[in-house]
Structures are given as structure tokens and as C-alpha cells.
Coordinates of C-alpha atoms in Angstrom, one line a residue:
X1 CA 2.3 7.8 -35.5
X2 CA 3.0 4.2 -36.8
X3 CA 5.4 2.4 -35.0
X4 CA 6.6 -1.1 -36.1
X5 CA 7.4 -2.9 -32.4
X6 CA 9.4 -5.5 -31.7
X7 CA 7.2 -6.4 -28.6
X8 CA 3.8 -6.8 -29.7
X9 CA 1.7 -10.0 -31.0
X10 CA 3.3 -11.3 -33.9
X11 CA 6.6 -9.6 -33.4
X12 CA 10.0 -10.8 -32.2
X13 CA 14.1 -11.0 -33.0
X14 CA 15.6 -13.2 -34.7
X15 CA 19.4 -14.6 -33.1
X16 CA 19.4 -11.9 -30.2
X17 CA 22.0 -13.3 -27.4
X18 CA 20.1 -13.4 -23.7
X19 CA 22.1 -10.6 -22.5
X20 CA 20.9 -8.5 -26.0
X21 CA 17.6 -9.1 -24.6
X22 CA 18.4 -8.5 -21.0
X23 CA 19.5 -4.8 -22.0
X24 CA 16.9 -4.2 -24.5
X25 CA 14.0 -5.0 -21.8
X26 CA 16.3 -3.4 -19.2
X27 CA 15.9 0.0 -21.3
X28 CA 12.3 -0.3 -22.0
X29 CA 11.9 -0.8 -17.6
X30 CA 14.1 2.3 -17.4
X31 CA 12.3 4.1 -19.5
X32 CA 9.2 3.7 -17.9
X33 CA 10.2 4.7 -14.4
X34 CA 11.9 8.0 -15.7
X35 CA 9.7 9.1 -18.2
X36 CA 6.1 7.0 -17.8
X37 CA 4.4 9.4 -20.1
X38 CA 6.2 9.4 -22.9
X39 CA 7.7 5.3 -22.9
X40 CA 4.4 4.0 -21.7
X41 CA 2.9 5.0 -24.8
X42 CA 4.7 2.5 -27.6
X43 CA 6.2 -0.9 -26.2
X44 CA 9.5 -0.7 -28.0
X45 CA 11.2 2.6 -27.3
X46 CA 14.7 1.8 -28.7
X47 CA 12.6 0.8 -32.4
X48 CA 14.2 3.0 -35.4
X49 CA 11.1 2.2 -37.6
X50 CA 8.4 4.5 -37.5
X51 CA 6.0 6.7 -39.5
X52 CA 4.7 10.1 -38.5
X53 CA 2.8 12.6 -40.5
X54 CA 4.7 16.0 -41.8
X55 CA 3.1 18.0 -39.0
X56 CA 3.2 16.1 -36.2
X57 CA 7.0 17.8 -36.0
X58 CA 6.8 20.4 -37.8
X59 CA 7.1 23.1 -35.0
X60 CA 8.6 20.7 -32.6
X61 CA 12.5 21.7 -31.2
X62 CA 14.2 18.1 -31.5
X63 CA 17.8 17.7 -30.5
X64 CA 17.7 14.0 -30.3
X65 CA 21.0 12.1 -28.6
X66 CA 22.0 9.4 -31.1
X67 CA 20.0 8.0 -33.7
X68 CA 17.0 6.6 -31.9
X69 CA 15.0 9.5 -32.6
X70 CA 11.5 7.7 -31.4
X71 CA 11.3 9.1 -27.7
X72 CA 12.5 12.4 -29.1
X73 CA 9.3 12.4 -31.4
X74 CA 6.8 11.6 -28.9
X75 CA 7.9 13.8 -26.2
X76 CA 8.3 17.2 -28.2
X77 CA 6.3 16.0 -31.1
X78 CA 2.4 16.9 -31.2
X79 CA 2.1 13.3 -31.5
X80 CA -1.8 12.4 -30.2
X81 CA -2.0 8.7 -31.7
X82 CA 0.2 5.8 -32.0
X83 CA -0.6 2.6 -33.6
X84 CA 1.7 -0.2 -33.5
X85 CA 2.4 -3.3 -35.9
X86 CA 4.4 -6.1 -35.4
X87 CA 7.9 -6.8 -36.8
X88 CA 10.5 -9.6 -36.8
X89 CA 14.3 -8.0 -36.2
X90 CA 16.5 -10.1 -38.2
X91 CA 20.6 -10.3 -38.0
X92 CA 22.3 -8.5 -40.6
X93 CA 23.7 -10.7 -43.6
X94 CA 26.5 -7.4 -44.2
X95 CA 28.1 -4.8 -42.3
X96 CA 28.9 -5.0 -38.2
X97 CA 25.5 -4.2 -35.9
X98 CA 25.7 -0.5 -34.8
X99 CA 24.7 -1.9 -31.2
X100 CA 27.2 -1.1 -28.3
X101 CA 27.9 0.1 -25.3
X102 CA 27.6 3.5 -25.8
X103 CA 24.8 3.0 -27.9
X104 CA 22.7 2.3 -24.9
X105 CA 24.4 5.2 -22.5
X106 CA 23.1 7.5 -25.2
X107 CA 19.7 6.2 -24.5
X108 CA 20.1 6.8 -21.4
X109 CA 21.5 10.3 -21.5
X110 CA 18.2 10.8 -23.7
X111 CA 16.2 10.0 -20.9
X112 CA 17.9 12.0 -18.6
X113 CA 17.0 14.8 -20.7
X114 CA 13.9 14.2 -21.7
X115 CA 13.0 13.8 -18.3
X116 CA 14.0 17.2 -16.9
X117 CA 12.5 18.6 -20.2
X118 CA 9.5 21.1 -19.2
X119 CA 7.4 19.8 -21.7
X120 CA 7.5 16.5 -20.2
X121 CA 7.2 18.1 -16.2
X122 CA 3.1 18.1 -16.4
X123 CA 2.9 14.6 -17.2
X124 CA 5.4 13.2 -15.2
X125 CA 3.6 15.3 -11.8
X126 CA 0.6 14.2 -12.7
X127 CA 2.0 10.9 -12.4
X128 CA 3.6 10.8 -9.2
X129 CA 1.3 12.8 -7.5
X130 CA -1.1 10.1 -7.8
X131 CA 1.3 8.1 -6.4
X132 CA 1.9 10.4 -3.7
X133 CA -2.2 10.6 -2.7
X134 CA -2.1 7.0 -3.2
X135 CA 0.1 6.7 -0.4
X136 CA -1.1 9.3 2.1
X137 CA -4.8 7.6 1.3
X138 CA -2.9 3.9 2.3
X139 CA -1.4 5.4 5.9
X140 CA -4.7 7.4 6.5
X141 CA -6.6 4.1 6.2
X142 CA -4.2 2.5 8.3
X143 CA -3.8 4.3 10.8
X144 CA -7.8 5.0 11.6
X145 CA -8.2 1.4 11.0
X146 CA -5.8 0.0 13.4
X147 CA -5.1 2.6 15.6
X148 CA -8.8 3.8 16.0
X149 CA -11.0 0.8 15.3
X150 CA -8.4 -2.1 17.1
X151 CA -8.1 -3.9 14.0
X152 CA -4.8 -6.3 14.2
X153 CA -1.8 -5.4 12.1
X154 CA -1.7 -7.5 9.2
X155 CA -5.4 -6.9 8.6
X156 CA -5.1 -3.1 8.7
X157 CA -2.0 -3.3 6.4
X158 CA -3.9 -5.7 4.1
X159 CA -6.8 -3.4 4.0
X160 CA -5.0 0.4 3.6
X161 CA -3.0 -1.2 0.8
X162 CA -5.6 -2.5 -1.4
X163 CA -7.8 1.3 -0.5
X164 CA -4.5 2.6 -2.1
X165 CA -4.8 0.1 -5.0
X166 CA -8.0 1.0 -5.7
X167 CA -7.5 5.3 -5.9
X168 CA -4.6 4.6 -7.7
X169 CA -6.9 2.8 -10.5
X170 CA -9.2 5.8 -10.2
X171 CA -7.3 8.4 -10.2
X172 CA -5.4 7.1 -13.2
X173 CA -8.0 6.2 -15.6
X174 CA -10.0 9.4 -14.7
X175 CA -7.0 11.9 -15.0
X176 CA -3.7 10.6 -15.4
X177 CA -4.2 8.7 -18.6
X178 CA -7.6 10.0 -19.1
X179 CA -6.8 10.7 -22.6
X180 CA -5.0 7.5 -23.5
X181 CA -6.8 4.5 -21.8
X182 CA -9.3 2.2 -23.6
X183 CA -13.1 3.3 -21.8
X184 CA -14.8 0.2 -22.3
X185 CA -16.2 -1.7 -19.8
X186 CA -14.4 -4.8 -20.5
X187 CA -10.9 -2.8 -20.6
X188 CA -11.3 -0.7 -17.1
X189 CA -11.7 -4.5 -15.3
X190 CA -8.9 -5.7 -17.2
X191 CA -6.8 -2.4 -16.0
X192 CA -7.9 -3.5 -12.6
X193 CA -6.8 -6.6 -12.7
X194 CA -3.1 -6.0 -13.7
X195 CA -2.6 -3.4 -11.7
X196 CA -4.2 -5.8 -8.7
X197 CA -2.2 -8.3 -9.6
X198 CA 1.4 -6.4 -9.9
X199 CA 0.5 -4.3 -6.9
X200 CA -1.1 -7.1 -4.6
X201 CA 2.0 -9.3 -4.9
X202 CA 4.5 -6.5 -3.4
X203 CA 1.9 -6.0 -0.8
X204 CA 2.3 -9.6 0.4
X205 CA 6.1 -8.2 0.2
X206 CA 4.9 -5.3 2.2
X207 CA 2.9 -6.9 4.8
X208 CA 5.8 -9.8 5.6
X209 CA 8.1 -7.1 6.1
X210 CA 6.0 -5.3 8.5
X211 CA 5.8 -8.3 10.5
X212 CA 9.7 -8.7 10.4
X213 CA 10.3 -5.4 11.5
X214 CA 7.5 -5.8 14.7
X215 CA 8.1 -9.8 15.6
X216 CA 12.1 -9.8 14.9
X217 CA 13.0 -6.3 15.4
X218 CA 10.7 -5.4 17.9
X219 CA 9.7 -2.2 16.4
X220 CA 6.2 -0.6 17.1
X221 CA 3.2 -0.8 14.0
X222 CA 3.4 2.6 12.9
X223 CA 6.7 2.4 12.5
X224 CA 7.3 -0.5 10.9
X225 CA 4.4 0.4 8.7
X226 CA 6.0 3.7 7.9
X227 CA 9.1 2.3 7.2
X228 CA 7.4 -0.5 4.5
X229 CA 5.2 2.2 3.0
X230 CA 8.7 4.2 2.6
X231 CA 10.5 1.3 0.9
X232 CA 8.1 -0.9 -1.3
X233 CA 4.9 1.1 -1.9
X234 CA 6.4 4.0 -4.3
X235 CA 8.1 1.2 -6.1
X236 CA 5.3 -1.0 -6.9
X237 CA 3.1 2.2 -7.7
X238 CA 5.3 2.9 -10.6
X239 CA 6.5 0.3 -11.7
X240 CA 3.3 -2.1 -11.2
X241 CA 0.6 0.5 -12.4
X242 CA 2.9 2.1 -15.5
X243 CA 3.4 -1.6 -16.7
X244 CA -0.1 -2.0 -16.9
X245 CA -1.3 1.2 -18.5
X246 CA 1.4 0.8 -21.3
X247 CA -0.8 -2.3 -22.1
X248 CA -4.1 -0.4 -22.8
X249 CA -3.9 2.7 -24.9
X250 CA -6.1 4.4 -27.4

């Protein structure tokens, strides 16, 4: 598949208002949290301008919502490479733009079925049970850190976060996006690096509210710890990790 993107190097819109931007990058951030496997592989889901060869659909069942038929493509397509070139989205000269409200609700009612979609289930688990492990592996290191070793909070919270960090990189480039990710050397470090960056900044978030909820609120470590875990760390997993995988494909 050949996807012109509005999103890439050398790409762009012409006259877009900020909230026409707002909702276009709001829909690509939406689309990444419900459906990572299918979004994260182009970087402009909502683009109408695309090539694919005869038999990448040829036995696929496509009941697209709309006229954005992209995400329908990739996710019941048999679609095993995109490329993606720039292109500049320029204002029509004629006519009204087809853009709207309910332009963008049937995106999202796309994604809503795409994403319960058994094609898409396998994925989509793979996915989230990483993140899942990820966070079991985080309060397992915490817990025998602080609570068996005497480590001091902050420390321990520090420490079990970035262990999580680190399996989530793993477990990622070795089976979640196996098939996807760039295997150079020069790309894994890079992949480590954004996905320490977006997740070590809400683990600052993490750790100050941990020491909110035990200095101000008087609650005990494990709890408080339980409690950030709950909140930020699913977040940041998907969100932080999925935004840098979309970055590095094949």
C-alpha cells in the first residue's frame, strides 16, 4: 500500500483553521488508543489518497462507514506493507469542503467497529497484554524492592517504573510489532529512547502523586502506589509506547 500523508517530512495543509487541526490530530490520538494495530501503521488515518494492489482486497469483507475507506483497508485488507509520501492539502478553489461534524462521528463509529472486529481482536490483546505484564512486572519490582529490601518510596517507585519501561520495549519489539519495527541497531536505541522519554515524564507524574497521596493524604505506600499504578501507568503505556512505534515501521 502507498499512502500519500499529510503528516510526514515534506507534507502539510494549506489554510486549515487551528481547530481543523485540533480535530484532525485529535482523530489520529483516538485512533491510536482504540485500534493501535491498525492506526499505528500509516500517520494520517483520515487521508483519502492511497494506492493498493488488486489483491490486497480482493477477498477482504469491507463495509467501510463513510468515505474514508483507508482504516477499512488495512484492517481487513491482507495489506503487509505501507509506504508513505508526502503531500500538501490545499483549500478547494470550487465546490463546499465535504468536512463536518458528522463527518468525523463516522470516523469514529468506524473505529468503534473496527475495534470490536475479530480480525482486529489478536492484535489489539497482544497489545494490551503487554501492557498488562508491564504492569504486574512494575508492582512486583516494587513491592520486593521497598517492601523486602527497605528501599525508600520514591526510589522503589523510580526503579519498578523504569523495569516496566524496559519489558515493555522488549516485549514489543520482540512480539508485539515483531513484524513491523525497523531491526537495526541504530533504530531499537532510537525506539528506546522515545518510549523513555514519553513514558519517564508521566512517571515523574507518577511518582509526585505517590508522594501526594502518602505526605498530604496520609495513605500507606502500597496503596498509594496501587492507586498511581491504577490511574497513570495504563495511560502512558498506550499512549507513550504506540506513539512511538507508529514512528518506526518497516
Amino acid at each position: 500500500m502507498a499512502v500519500a500523508s499529510r503528516h510526514v517530512p515534506g507534507g502539510g495543509v494549506s489554510n486549515w483553521s487551528a481547530v481543523r487541526r485540533l480535530l484532525s490530530r485529535g482523530a489520529q490520538a483516538l485512533g491510536l488508543l482504540l485500534l493501535p494495530g491498525t492506526v499505528g501503521r500509516v500517520t494520517d488515518p483520515m487521508s483519502g489518497f492511497f494506492l493498493v494492489r488488486r489483491d490486497v482486497v480482493a477477498t477482504a469483507d469491507l463495509d467501510p462507514v463513510g468515505y474514508k475507506i483507508l482504516l477499512e483497508v488495512l484492517a481487513r485488507g491482507d495489506v503487509l506493507r505501507v509506504v508513505e509520501r508526502p503531500y500538501v492539502f490545499l483549500e478547494r478553489k470550487e465546490g463546499e469542503s465535504k468536512v463536518s461534524a458528522g463527518h468525523y462521528l463516522g470516523y469514529l463509529r468506524h473505529l468503534m467497529r473496527l475495534r470490536i472486529h475479530p480480525l482486529r481482536s489478536r492484535a489489539l490483546m497482544r497489545y494490551l497484554l503487554v501492557t498488562v505484564v508491564a504492569l504486574v512486572a512494575d508492582a512486583v519490582t516494587f513491592l520486593w524492592i521497598f517492601d523486602r529490601q527497605g528501599w525508600n518510596l520514591t526510589r522503589s517507585a523510580a526503579i519498578a517504573g523504569e523495569a516496566g519501561i524496559l519489558l515493555t520495549v522488549a516485549l514489543h519489539d520482540l512480539w508485539t510489532f515483531a513484524g513491523r519495527a525497523a531491526r537495526s541497531t541504530l533504530d531499537r536505541i532510537r525506539r528506546l529512547l522515545g518510549v523513555q522519554i514519553a513514558l519517564g515524564t508521566l512517571l515523574a507524574g507518577r511518582l509526585l502523586v505517590i508522594n501526594v497521596l502518602v505526605n498530604w493524604f496520609d495513605l500507606g505506600p502500597l496503596t498509594a502506589f496501587c492507586i498511581a499504578l491504577a490511574a497513570i501507568t495504563p495511560v502512558s503505556h498506550l499512549l507513550g509506547s504506540r506513539l512511538t512505534w507508529r514512528r518506526i515501521t518497516a
